[in-house]
Amino acid sequence: MGHNSGVRATVALVAVAALFVAACGADDDASSSTEGTSSSTTPPTSVAATGRWIDGEPAWAAVESRGGVDVESTGVATEMASAAVDEEFGDDAIVRPEPSLAATSQLRAGSVDDNADYQGFLEYLYRIRDLGIALRDLDATDRSVVTVATAVGASVGGVEVTITAGDSSTIVRTTADGTARFLPGLYPAFTDVAGPYTASIGDATTEFARGAVVALVVEAPGSAATPVPLDVAFLLDATGSMRDEIDRLKQTIDTIAERVAVLDPAPDVRFAMTLYRDEGDAFVTSTYDFTGDVGEFRAALSRVVADGGGDYPEALDEGLAEVLAAPAWRSADDAVQLVFLVADAPPHVDRQVSAGYPDSVRTAIERGVKLFPIASSESDDQAEAVFRQIAQATGAPFVFLSYGAGGSATGGSTDIDRTDYEELALDELVVRLISEELAALSGGDVTLPSTTAPPGTNPEGQ
C-alpha cells in the first residue's frame, strides 16, 4: 500500500475492519436502549450492547491480513467501510465468506456425572497423572457429601454449612438440590487433620469421618422467592481456535437464553458472560455484567469475536476467577447461581497466577455455585481432566460436544464410552440442566419448552 497516502491507508484499514465486525454479527438497532454510554472507540450500533461491559467493551483486535498489512477491527460504521474498501481495493477487497453448513449446523452434546461414579472418577485421575499429564493440585480424595433437608425430606438449597475439625473450619454452601461437597484436599488447614469432622447449621450438628455422606435436618425455611432468582453466566474461551464454534455458540446460547426465560414456572433470570483469551492478546479477560433483558444480552453476544491465543493452553484460571468476582451476582442465600464454561483448552498449569482453578473451585463451593464445563472440539486429555475436576467438585456434570461417528470432545485417554451418555442438541441439554436445578429448589416440576422429541432415559451417570 506504499503507493497511497497515509490518509487513504488509514481509511482502508478502518473500513476493512468494520466489514469484519459486521460479518461477525454486529446487532441492529432494535436492541438499543438509553442505558450506558459509549466511548469514542466503541461501535455506535447499540448502546445497550456495550453499556454493561465492565471497564468498557474489549478491543476485539480481530486481525485479517491483506498484502502483508494487519487490519485491526475498530468498530466503525459499516456504511463508511463498504465505500472506502471498494475505492481502495476494488475487486480485491477482503470479504469474509459466509459460514459453511458445518459451521452453522446445530451443536450436539453429551454429559456424564462423575459424582455418580466417584470411585471410577478417582481411578481416571490416577491414570491421567500416571501418564504424566500435569494438573493443578485439586485433590478429590476423601470427598464428603453434605445433604440438607427438612424433616419431611424437602431439599434446602442456598444455606451455609460450617465444617470444623480441631481448630480449623470452613464454609460450604448447598446448591439447589440441598447438597454440598467437602474436599479436605482443597484446604491446607485440613491437610493433616484426620478427623473427626463436624458439620453444623445453627443448632443442627453432626459428626462425620472423611469420605462420608452427611445428613443434616433443619426446620423448614421461609418460602422461596417467587419467581426463583436465577443467575446464569457463560464463561467463553474467545481465542482463535474457538472461531468456528463461537459462531455456532452464538445461536445456541441465544436459544438457551430465550428458552430459559419462558420456562414454566418462569424464573427471574439474568445472563452475564466473561470472555478470556491469554497473555499478550488484546485482552486477557472481559466481562459483560448481568442483565435480565434477553435482547440486550443477544446484542452483546453477537459482537463477540474469537481471536488470539497462539499456544494451546489459555487463561482459564484468570477467566474462572473473573466470572466469579466481576459480575454483580445476587445473594447466594436466594439466587441459583450457575456458570457454563465453554472451552477447548486447559489453563497454563505451570504458570504462577493469583488464583488457580482450584482456588476458584473452592470459592464456588463456598458460594454454592455450580460450574458446568462444556468441552469443545480440540479438547485433549489435559483439558478433559481439568474440566472434570471442576465439574465434580462443584456437583455438576461434565458436558462435551459430540460429533456422531466423529467421536466426542474428550481426550484420547478418556474413560467415557459412547454407551455412557445420551446425545442431545446442546441447547436442549443445557436448558434441561438448568430446569433440573430449578425443580430441585422448588420441589416440583419445571416444564421445558422443547423443540425436539422428548429424550429417552439417561444412562446411569448422566
Tab-separated table of C-alpha atoms in Angstrom:
chain	number	residue	atom	x	y	z
A	1	MET	CA	0.000	0.000	0.000
A	2	GLY	CA	3.033	2.276	-0.342
A	3	HIS	CA	1.547	3.997	-3.380
A	4	ASN	CA	-1.222	5.591	-1.284
A	5	SER	CA	-1.163	8.478	1.145
A	6	GLY	CA	-1.234	7.831	4.882
A	7	VAL	CA	-4.826	9.115	4.998
A	8	ARG	CA	-6.061	6.695	2.358
A	9	ALA	CA	-4.233	3.814	4.015
A	10	THR	CA	-5.835	4.571	7.363
A	11	VAL	CA	-9.311	4.807	5.822
A	12	ALA	CA	-8.862	1.465	4.102
A	13	LEU	CA	-7.680	-0.247	7.260
A	14	VAL	CA	-10.606	1.087	9.243
A	15	ALA	CA	-13.040	0.183	6.507
A	16	VAL	CA	-11.970	-3.431	6.192
A	17	ALA	CA	-12.051	-3.773	9.962
A	18	ALA	CA	-15.616	-2.506	10.079
A	19	LEU	CA	-16.742	-5.013	7.469
A	20	PHE	CA	-15.148	-7.755	9.537
A	21	VAL	CA	-17.015	-6.646	12.662
A	22	ALA	CA	-20.291	-6.592	10.732
A	23	ALA	CA	-19.697	-10.090	9.364
A	24	CYS	CA	-19.089	-11.332	12.903
A	25	GLY	CA	-22.580	-10.337	13.957
A	26	ALA	CA	-22.957	-6.691	14.888
A	27	ASP	CA	-26.538	-6.323	16.075
A	28	ASP	CA	-29.201	-3.999	14.691
A	29	ASP	CA	-30.745	-1.046	16.483
A	30	ALA	CA	-33.744	-2.988	17.725
A	31	SER	CA	-31.942	-3.850	20.938
A	32	SER	CA	-30.717	-0.355	21.725
A	33	SER	CA	-31.630	1.470	24.911
A	34	THR	CA	-30.603	4.604	26.753
A	35	GLU	CA	-28.581	2.646	29.309
A	36	GLY	CA	-24.815	3.156	29.380
A	37	THR	CA	-22.604	5.418	27.357
A	38	SER	CA	-20.219	4.599	24.577
A	39	SER	CA	-16.665	5.844	24.299
A	40	SER	CA	-15.078	7.234	21.167
A	41	THR	CA	-13.701	3.775	20.317
A	42	THR	CA	-16.956	1.920	20.934
A	43	PRO	CA	-19.030	0.849	17.904
A	44	PRO	CA	-22.099	3.110	17.754
A	45	THR	CA	-24.647	0.488	16.670
A	46	SER	CA	-26.115	-0.304	20.089
A	47	VAL	CA	-25.521	1.406	23.404
A	48	ALA	CA	-27.278	-1.478	25.163
A	49	ALA	CA	-24.820	-3.919	23.656
A	50	THR	CA	-21.856	-2.053	25.091
A	51	GLY	CA	-23.100	-0.370	28.270
A	52	ARG	CA	-22.788	-3.421	30.515
A	53	TRP	CA	-19.209	-4.306	29.613
A	54	ILE	CA	-17.273	-3.865	32.838
A	55	ASP	CA	-14.394	-1.465	32.062
A	56	GLY	CA	-15.819	-0.971	28.559
A	57	GLU	CA	-16.274	-3.220	25.545
A	58	PRO	CA	-13.000	-5.007	24.752
A	59	ALA	CA	-10.887	-4.127	21.743
A	60	TRP	CA	-11.608	-7.256	19.759
A	61	ALA	CA	-8.424	-6.944	17.674
A	62	ALA	CA	-9.660	-9.469	15.137
A	63	VAL	CA	-6.871	-9.409	12.590
A	64	GLU	CA	-7.106	-10.067	8.862
A	65	SER	CA	-4.079	-9.740	6.619
A	66	ARG	CA	-4.111	-8.081	3.192
A	67	GLY	CA	-0.873	-7.651	1.289
A	68	GLY	CA	1.196	-8.033	4.456
A	69	VAL	CA	-0.794	-5.386	6.341
A	70	ASP	CA	-2.602	-6.368	9.546
A	71	VAL	CA	-6.117	-4.992	9.737
A	72	GLU	CA	-7.474	-4.486	13.247
A	73	SER	CA	-11.176	-4.094	13.992
A	74	THR	CA	-12.056	-0.717	15.465
A	75	GLY	CA	-15.829	-0.725	15.182
A	76	VAL	CA	-16.508	1.958	12.576
A	77	ALA	CA	-19.887	2.168	10.851
A	78	THR	CA	-20.234	-0.400	8.063
A	79	GLU	CA	-21.668	2.061	5.534
A	80	MET	CA	-18.457	4.102	5.553
A	81	ALA	CA	-16.378	0.962	5.456
A	82	SER	CA	-18.031	-0.530	2.403
A	83	ALA	CA	-17.470	2.553	0.250
A	84	ALA	CA	-13.878	3.006	1.375
A	85	VAL	CA	-12.973	-0.636	0.720
A	86	ASP	CA	-14.494	-0.520	-2.761
A	87	GLU	CA	-12.481	2.609	-3.535
A	88	GLU	CA	-9.218	1.255	-2.150
A	89	PHE	CA	-9.173	-2.353	-3.314
A	90	GLY	CA	-11.918	-2.724	-5.919
A	91	ASP	CA	-12.310	-6.363	-6.893
A	92	ASP	CA	-9.547	-7.349	-4.428
A	93	ALA	CA	-11.459	-6.134	-1.365
A	94	ILE	CA	-11.460	-8.573	1.533
A	95	VAL	CA	-14.878	-10.129	2.019
A	96	ARG	CA	-15.344	-12.605	4.848
A	97	PRO	CA	-17.102	-15.718	3.472
A	98	GLU	CA	-20.486	-16.830	4.680
A	99	PRO	CA	-20.273	-19.580	7.339
A	100	SER	CA	-20.247	-23.069	5.877
A	101	LEU	CA	-23.054	-25.530	6.532
A	102	ALA	CA	-20.834	-27.279	9.052
A	103	ALA	CA	-20.194	-24.016	10.866
A	104	THR	CA	-23.888	-23.212	11.166
A	105	SER	CA	-25.163	-26.710	11.983
A	106	GLN	CA	-26.660	-27.425	15.388
A	107	LEU	CA	-24.235	-28.326	18.137
A	108	ARG	CA	-24.888	-31.613	19.916
A	109	ALA	CA	-23.541	-32.762	23.263
A	110	GLY	CA	-23.449	-35.468	25.898
A	111	SER	CA	-22.803	-35.371	29.635
A	112	VAL	CA	-21.628	-37.595	32.471
A	113	ASP	CA	-21.799	-37.028	36.216
A	114	ASP	CA	-18.565	-38.099	37.902
A	115	ASN	CA	-20.212	-37.857	41.314
A	116	ALA	CA	-22.424	-40.779	40.291
A	117	ASP	CA	-19.293	-42.935	39.881
A	118	TYR	CA	-16.944	-41.272	42.314
A	119	GLN	CA	-14.526	-44.195	42.630
A	120	GLY	CA	-14.344	-44.514	38.848
A	121	PHE	CA	-13.532	-40.810	38.640
A	122	LEU	CA	-10.658	-41.160	41.119
A	123	GLU	CA	-9.264	-44.082	39.129
A	124	TYR	CA	-9.471	-41.958	35.961
A	125	LEU	CA	-7.487	-39.149	37.641
A	126	TYR	CA	-4.850	-41.582	38.918
A	127	ARG	CA	-4.387	-42.911	35.400
A	128	ILE	CA	-4.142	-39.398	33.913
A	129	ARG	CA	-1.426	-38.465	36.395
A	130	ASP	CA	0.420	-41.748	35.732
A	131	LEU	CA	0.518	-40.730	32.058
A	132	GLY	CA	2.469	-37.632	33.087
A	133	ILE	CA	-0.364	-35.204	32.296
A	134	ALA	CA	0.081	-32.147	34.508
A	135	LEU	CA	-2.826	-30.792	36.554
A	136	ARG	CA	-3.072	-28.266	39.339
A	137	ASP	CA	-3.383	-29.689	42.828
A	138	LEU	CA	-7.098	-30.318	43.302
A	139	ASP	CA	-7.211	-33.414	45.487
A	140	ALA	CA	-10.612	-35.070	45.146
A	141	THR	CA	-9.961	-37.952	47.539
A	142	ASP	CA	-11.977	-38.355	50.733
A	143	ARG	CA	-14.808	-36.238	49.355
A	144	SER	CA	-17.783	-35.933	51.690
A	145	VAL	CA	-21.275	-35.032	50.517
A	146	VAL	CA	-23.397	-32.966	52.895
A	147	THR	CA	-27.160	-33.115	52.346
A	148	VAL	CA	-29.508	-30.640	53.988
A	149	ALA	CA	-33.243	-31.311	54.124
A	150	THR	CA	-36.333	-30.616	56.201
A	151	ALA	CA	-37.984	-33.206	58.425
A	152	VAL	CA	-40.285	-34.152	55.533
A	153	GLY	CA	-37.379	-34.620	53.135
A	154	ALA	CA	-37.541	-31.362	51.159
A	155	SER	CA	-34.116	-30.222	49.915
A	156	VAL	CA	-32.813	-26.951	51.323
A	157	GLY	CA	-30.583	-25.008	48.961
A	158	GLY	CA	-28.526	-21.880	49.497
A	159	VAL	CA	-27.631	-22.474	53.158
A	160	GLU	CA	-24.169	-22.291	54.680
A	161	VAL	CA	-22.762	-25.368	56.382
A	162	THR	CA	-19.814	-24.908	58.731
A	163	ILE	CA	-17.226	-27.696	58.600
A	164	THR	CA	-14.831	-27.904	61.552
A	165	ALA	CA	-12.048	-30.209	62.696
A	166	GLY	CA	-9.829	-29.262	65.590
A	167	ASP	CA	-9.021	-25.574	65.272
A	168	SER	CA	-9.762	-25.464	61.534
A	169	SER	CA	-13.055	-24.531	59.914
A	170	THR	CA	-14.517	-23.601	56.542
A	171	ILE	CA	-17.858	-22.920	54.903
A	172	VAL	CA	-19.601	-24.848	52.141
A	173	ARG	CA	-22.982	-23.868	50.725
A	174	THR	CA	-25.715	-26.148	49.431
A	175	THR	CA	-26.719	-25.946	45.797
A	176	ALA	CA	-30.350	-26.057	44.686
A	177	ASP	CA	-30.625	-29.808	45.348
A	178	GLY	CA	-29.647	-29.357	49.001
A	179	THR	CA	-26.156	-30.848	48.654
A	180	ALA	CA	-22.638	-29.525	49.136
A	181	ARG	CA	-19.301	-31.237	48.644
A	182	PHE	CA	-16.414	-31.006	51.091
A	183	LEU	CA	-12.988	-31.905	49.679
A	184	PRO	CA	-10.405	-31.799	52.501
A	185	GLY	CA	-7.567	-31.621	49.966
A	186	LEU	CA	-8.768	-28.183	48.838
A	187	TYR	CA	-7.981	-26.690	52.246
A	188	PRO	CA	-4.382	-26.568	53.516
A	189	ALA	CA	-5.665	-26.231	57.093
A	190	PHE	CA	-7.225	-29.695	56.852
A	191	THR	CA	-4.298	-31.426	55.126
A	192	ASP	CA	-3.006	-33.191	58.228
A	193	VAL	CA	-6.322	-33.377	60.087
A	194	ALA	CA	-7.661	-36.928	60.085
A	195	GLY	CA	-10.856	-36.019	61.891
A	196	PRO	CA	-13.373	-36.329	63.292
A	197	TYR	CA	-15.170	-33.564	61.401
A	198	THR	CA	-18.316	-31.701	62.355
A	199	ALA	CA	-20.950	-30.255	60.023
A	200	SER	CA	-23.335	-27.707	61.511
A	201	ILE	CA	-26.115	-25.288	60.628
A	202	GLY	CA	-27.085	-23.389	63.752
A	203	ASP	CA	-28.081	-25.989	66.330
A	204	ALA	CA	-28.199	-28.824	63.799
A	205	THR	CA	-24.847	-30.612	64.131
A	206	THR	CA	-23.473	-33.981	63.160
A	207	GLU	CA	-20.053	-35.616	63.330
A	208	PHE	CA	-18.578	-37.473	60.366
A	209	ALA	CA	-15.431	-39.099	59.036
A	210	ARG	CA	-13.612	-38.265	55.800
A	211	GLY	CA	-15.448	-39.576	52.761
A	212	ALA	CA	-18.824	-39.914	54.485
A	213	VAL	CA	-22.274	-38.867	53.354
A	214	VAL	CA	-23.524	-36.381	55.927
A	215	ALA	CA	-27.207	-35.620	56.560
A	216	LEU	CA	-28.433	-32.525	58.354
A	217	VAL	CA	-32.099	-31.947	59.176
A	218	VAL	CA	-33.241	-28.369	59.638
A	219	GLU	CA	-36.511	-26.608	60.229
A	220	ALA	CA	-38.401	-25.624	57.116
A	221	PRO	CA	-37.000	-22.303	55.879
A	222	GLY	CA	-39.200	-19.433	54.813
A	223	SER	CA	-40.897	-19.674	51.451
A	224	ALA	CA	-38.563	-19.342	48.483
A	225	ALA	CA	-38.739	-16.208	46.403
A	226	THR	CA	-41.219	-16.360	43.535
A	227	PRO	CA	-40.177	-16.290	40.782
A	228	VAL	CA	-36.899	-18.039	41.618
A	229	PRO	CA	-33.891	-15.704	41.131
A	230	LEU	CA	-31.576	-17.401	38.602
A	231	ASP	CA	-28.175	-16.021	37.598
A	232	VAL	CA	-26.542	-17.760	34.613
A	233	ALA	CA	-23.056	-16.737	33.497
A	234	PHE	CA	-21.319	-18.021	30.374
A	235	LEU	CA	-17.529	-18.260	30.558
A	236	LEU	CA	-16.254	-18.407	26.975
A	237	ASP	CA	-12.820	-19.173	25.575
A	238	ALA	CA	-12.644	-16.457	22.900
A	239	THR	CA	-9.321	-17.439	21.320
A	240	GLY	CA	-8.799	-18.150	17.633
A	241	SER	CA	-9.171	-21.933	17.896
A	242	MET	CA	-12.760	-21.376	19.008
A	243	ARG	CA	-13.655	-19.210	15.996
A	244	ASP	CA	-15.796	-21.770	14.144
A	245	GLU	CA	-17.619	-22.920	17.258
A	246	ILE	CA	-18.101	-19.397	18.623
A	247	ASP	CA	-20.204	-18.622	15.540
A	248	ARG	CA	-22.440	-21.603	16.270
A	249	LEU	CA	-22.396	-20.992	20.012
A	250	LYS	CA	-23.834	-17.523	19.494
A	251	GLN	CA	-27.020	-19.055	18.128
A	252	THR	CA	-27.004	-21.883	20.691
A	253	ILE	CA	-26.592	-19.587	23.699
A	254	ASP	CA	-29.145	-17.201	22.226
A	255	THR	CA	-31.648	-20.080	22.029
A	256	ILE	CA	-30.798	-21.175	25.586
A	257	ALA	CA	-31.420	-17.666	26.902
A	258	GLU	CA	-34.791	-17.404	25.160
A	259	ARG	CA	-35.957	-20.852	26.308
A	260	VAL	CA	-34.864	-20.413	29.925
A	261	ALA	CA	-36.722	-17.105	30.084
A	262	VAL	CA	-40.034	-18.873	29.271
A	263	LEU	CA	-39.710	-21.965	31.473
A	264	ASP	CA	-42.873	-22.828	33.390
A	265	PRO	CA	-42.786	-21.574	36.103
A	266	ALA	CA	-40.586	-18.819	34.704
A	267	PRO	CA	-37.550	-17.869	36.810
A	268	ASP	CA	-36.334	-14.342	37.404
A	269	VAL	CA	-33.369	-14.992	35.116
A	270	ARG	CA	-30.375	-12.811	34.318
A	271	PHE	CA	-27.458	-13.551	31.987
A	272	ALA	CA	-23.827	-12.465	32.005
A	273	MET	CA	-20.692	-13.541	30.188
A	274	THR	CA	-16.975	-13.471	30.813
A	275	LEU	CA	-14.591	-13.902	27.901
A	276	TYR	CA	-10.972	-14.909	28.226
A	277	ARG	CA	-8.025	-15.262	25.880
A	278	ASP	CA	-4.393	-15.269	27.038
A	279	GLU	CA	-1.462	-13.096	27.984
A	280	GLY	CA	-0.284	-10.985	25.065
A	281	ASP	CA	-3.714	-10.863	23.398
A	282	ALA	CA	-5.907	-7.775	23.053
A	283	PHE	CA	-7.382	-8.690	26.441
A	284	VAL	CA	-6.965	-11.496	28.960
A	285	THR	CA	-10.463	-11.302	30.460
A	286	SER	CA	-13.506	-9.157	29.798
A	287	THR	CA	-16.949	-9.322	31.418
A	288	TYR	CA	-20.434	-8.314	30.345
A	289	ASP	CA	-22.459	-7.787	33.517
A	290	PHE	CA	-25.779	-9.415	34.343
A	291	THR	CA	-28.894	-8.316	32.512
A	292	GLY	CA	-32.465	-9.548	32.581
A	293	ASP	CA	-33.008	-8.278	29.039
A	294	VAL	CA	-32.528	-11.243	26.687
A	295	GLY	CA	-32.431	-8.959	23.649
A	296	GLU	CA	-29.707	-6.857	25.219
A	297	PHE	CA	-27.670	-9.945	26.047
A	298	ARG	CA	-28.153	-11.209	22.485
A	299	ALA	CA	-26.828	-7.945	21.080
A	300	ALA	CA	-23.662	-8.164	23.176
A	301	LEU	CA	-23.143	-11.847	22.402
A	302	SER	CA	-23.499	-11.260	18.665
A	303	ARG	CA	-20.467	-8.953	18.744
A	304	VAL	CA	-18.076	-11.458	20.326
A	305	VAL	CA	-15.045	-12.168	18.126
A	306	ALA	CA	-12.697	-15.137	18.610
A	307	ASP	CA	-9.065	-14.222	18.072
A	308	GLY	CA	-5.598	-14.621	19.547
A	309	GLY	CA	-4.323	-17.462	21.684
A	310	GLY	CA	-1.223	-18.624	19.878
A	311	ASP	CA	-0.339	-21.640	22.005
A	312	TYR	CA	-2.701	-24.375	23.180
A	313	PRO	CA	-3.275	-23.540	26.890
A	314	GLU	CA	-5.264	-20.380	27.595
A	315	ALA	CA	-6.055	-18.085	30.544
A	316	LEU	CA	-8.736	-20.349	32.009
A	317	ASP	CA	-7.513	-19.721	35.570
A	318	GLU	CA	-7.949	-15.986	35.116
A	319	GLY	CA	-11.334	-16.448	33.427
A	320	LEU	CA	-12.739	-18.550	36.257
A	321	ALA	CA	-11.585	-16.072	38.874
A	322	GLU	CA	-13.128	-13.188	36.908
A	323	VAL	CA	-16.532	-14.789	36.270
A	324	LEU	CA	-16.975	-15.427	39.986
A	325	ALA	CA	-15.794	-11.970	41.061
A	326	ALA	CA	-16.640	-9.395	38.393
A	327	PRO	CA	-20.370	-9.725	37.573
A	328	ALA	CA	-22.927	-8.400	40.063
A	329	TRP	CA	-24.201	-11.774	41.313
A	330	ARG	CA	-27.264	-11.724	43.525
A	331	SER	CA	-27.132	-13.044	47.082
A	332	ALA	CA	-26.218	-16.720	47.300
A	333	ASP	CA	-28.856	-17.004	50.029
A	334	ASP	CA	-31.612	-16.524	47.468
A	335	ALA	CA	-30.400	-16.999	43.905
A	336	VAL	CA	-29.481	-20.128	41.970
A	337	GLN	CA	-26.011	-19.424	40.565
A	338	LEU	CA	-24.711	-21.349	37.531
A	339	VAL	CA	-21.651	-20.959	35.299
A	340	PHE	CA	-21.324	-22.660	31.898
A	341	LEU	CA	-17.686	-22.794	30.782
A	342	VAL	CA	-17.240	-23.368	27.033
A	343	ALA	CA	-13.640	-24.080	26.045
A	344	ASP	CA	-11.331	-26.374	24.118
A	345	ALA	CA	-8.055	-25.959	26.015
A	346	PRO	CA	-6.677	-26.303	29.545
A	347	PRO	CA	-5.138	-23.493	31.597
A	348	HIS	CA	-1.394	-22.880	31.831
A	349	VAL	CA	-0.968	-25.195	34.827
A	350	ASP	CA	2.738	-24.323	35.047
A	351	ARG	CA	2.079	-20.569	35.226
A	352	GLN	CA	2.011	-18.670	38.505
A	353	VAL	CA	-1.350	-16.944	38.870
A	354	SER	CA	-3.051	-15.148	41.736
A	355	ALA	CA	-5.910	-17.678	41.731
A	356	GLY	CA	-5.560	-21.065	40.057
A	357	TYR	CA	-8.652	-23.053	39.154
A	358	PRO	CA	-8.618	-24.966	42.495
A	359	ASP	CA	-8.941	-21.593	44.264
A	360	SER	CA	-11.939	-20.708	42.083
A	361	VAL	CA	-13.479	-24.127	42.737
A	362	ARG	CA	-13.142	-23.519	46.468
A	363	THR	CA	-14.825	-20.131	46.061
A	364	ALA	CA	-17.649	-21.736	44.060
A	365	ILE	CA	-18.192	-24.385	46.745
A	366	GLU	CA	-18.327	-21.714	49.444
A	367	ARG	CA	-20.967	-19.817	47.439
A	368	GLY	CA	-22.977	-22.790	46.152
A	369	VAL	CA	-22.137	-22.067	42.504
A	370	LYS	CA	-22.208	-24.991	40.083
A	371	LEU	CA	-19.589	-24.891	37.312
A	372	PHE	CA	-20.647	-26.759	34.146
A	373	PRO	CA	-17.691	-27.201	31.754
A	374	ILE	CA	-18.593	-27.798	28.092
A	375	ALA	CA	-15.611	-29.266	26.232
A	376	SER	CA	-15.251	-28.247	22.577
A	377	SER	CA	-13.652	-29.944	19.601
A	378	GLU	CA	-9.923	-29.508	20.263
A	379	SER	CA	-10.041	-30.751	23.866
A	380	ASP	CA	-7.276	-33.180	24.815
A	381	ASP	CA	-6.595	-35.336	27.893
A	382	GLN	CA	-5.355	-32.412	29.968
A	383	ALA	CA	-8.362	-30.243	29.111
A	384	GLU	CA	-10.823	-33.046	29.820
A	385	ALA	CA	-9.236	-33.839	33.187
A	386	VAL	CA	-9.275	-30.179	34.280
A	387	PHE	CA	-12.889	-29.761	33.178
A	388	ARG	CA	-13.948	-32.896	35.028
A	389	GLN	CA	-12.139	-31.815	38.198
A	390	ILE	CA	-14.045	-28.519	38.117
A	391	ALA	CA	-17.419	-30.139	37.458
A	392	GLN	CA	-17.126	-32.949	40.008
A	393	ALA	CA	-16.036	-30.698	42.860
A	394	THR	CA	-18.982	-28.326	42.402
A	395	GLY	CA	-21.587	-31.067	41.864
A	396	ALA	CA	-22.124	-30.500	38.135
A	397	PRO	CA	-21.932	-32.967	35.240
A	398	PHE	CA	-19.159	-32.743	32.651
A	399	VAL	CA	-20.633	-31.739	29.288
A	400	PHE	CA	-18.863	-32.258	25.961
A	401	LEU	CA	-19.713	-31.600	22.353
A	402	SER	CA	-20.322	-34.762	20.330
A	403	TYR	CA	-19.819	-35.323	16.659
A	404	GLY	CA	-21.667	-38.539	15.836
A	405	ALA	CA	-19.365	-41.032	14.177
A	406	GLY	CA	-16.564	-38.473	14.502
A	407	GLY	CA	-16.458	-39.010	18.253
A	408	SER	CA	-16.731	-36.561	21.110
A	409	ALA	CA	-14.713	-33.667	22.537
A	410	THR	CA	-12.802	-35.810	25.006
A	411	GLY	CA	-9.153	-36.775	25.330
A	412	GLY	CA	-7.575	-39.874	23.828
A	413	SER	CA	-7.265	-41.490	27.272
A	414	THR	CA	-10.830	-40.830	28.387
A	415	ASP	CA	-12.831	-43.500	30.169
A	416	ILE	CA	-16.107	-42.175	28.728
A	417	ASP	CA	-17.644	-44.685	26.332
A	418	ARG	CA	-20.290	-43.922	23.711
A	419	THR	CA	-22.764	-46.010	25.721
A	420	ASP	CA	-22.260	-43.816	28.799
A	421	TYR	CA	-24.230	-40.836	27.577
A	422	GLU	CA	-27.220	-39.696	25.592
A	423	GLU	CA	-26.629	-37.241	22.759
A	424	LEU	CA	-28.851	-34.158	22.619
A	425	ALA	CA	-28.830	-30.771	20.964
A	426	LEU	CA	-26.602	-28.609	23.168
A	427	ASP	CA	-29.306	-26.034	23.842
A	428	GLU	CA	-31.726	-28.829	24.802
A	429	LEU	CA	-29.204	-30.332	27.209
A	430	VAL	CA	-28.280	-27.031	28.874
A	431	VAL	CA	-31.919	-25.997	29.299
A	432	ARG	CA	-32.627	-29.399	30.830
A	433	LEU	CA	-29.730	-28.998	33.291
A	434	ILE	CA	-30.974	-25.553	34.299
A	435	SER	CA	-34.552	-26.772	34.713
A	436	GLU	CA	-33.341	-29.602	36.954
A	437	GLU	CA	-31.707	-27.056	39.255
A	438	LEU	CA	-34.919	-25.044	39.452
A	439	ALA	CA	-37.046	-28.148	40.019
A	440	ALA	CA	-34.788	-29.280	42.874
A	441	LEU	CA	-35.157	-25.912	44.565
A	442	SER	CA	-38.919	-25.685	44.167
A	443	GLY	CA	-39.589	-29.354	44.898
A	444	GLY	CA	-41.804	-29.556	41.820
A	445	ASP	CA	-41.572	-29.964	38.079
A	446	VAL	CA	-40.381	-27.351	35.640
A	447	THR	CA	-41.835	-27.668	32.161
A	448	LEU	CA	-39.345	-27.342	29.315
A	449	PRO	CA	-40.461	-25.668	26.084
A	450	SER	CA	-38.949	-28.459	23.970
A	451	THR	CA	-38.184	-28.029	20.288
A	452	THR	CA	-37.238	-31.673	19.740
A	453	ALA	CA	-38.727	-35.057	20.502
A	454	PRO	CA	-38.615	-35.888	24.241
A	455	PRO	CA	-35.261	-37.510	25.100
A	456	GLY	CA	-35.047	-41.091	26.248
A	457	THR	CA	-33.933	-42.314	29.645
A	458	ASN	CA	-30.439	-41.192	30.535
A	459	PRO	CA	-27.780	-43.851	31.044
A	460	GLU	CA	-26.585	-44.169	34.620
A	461	GLY	CA	-24.165	-41.363	35.473
A	462	GLN	CA	-25.654	-38.749	33.175
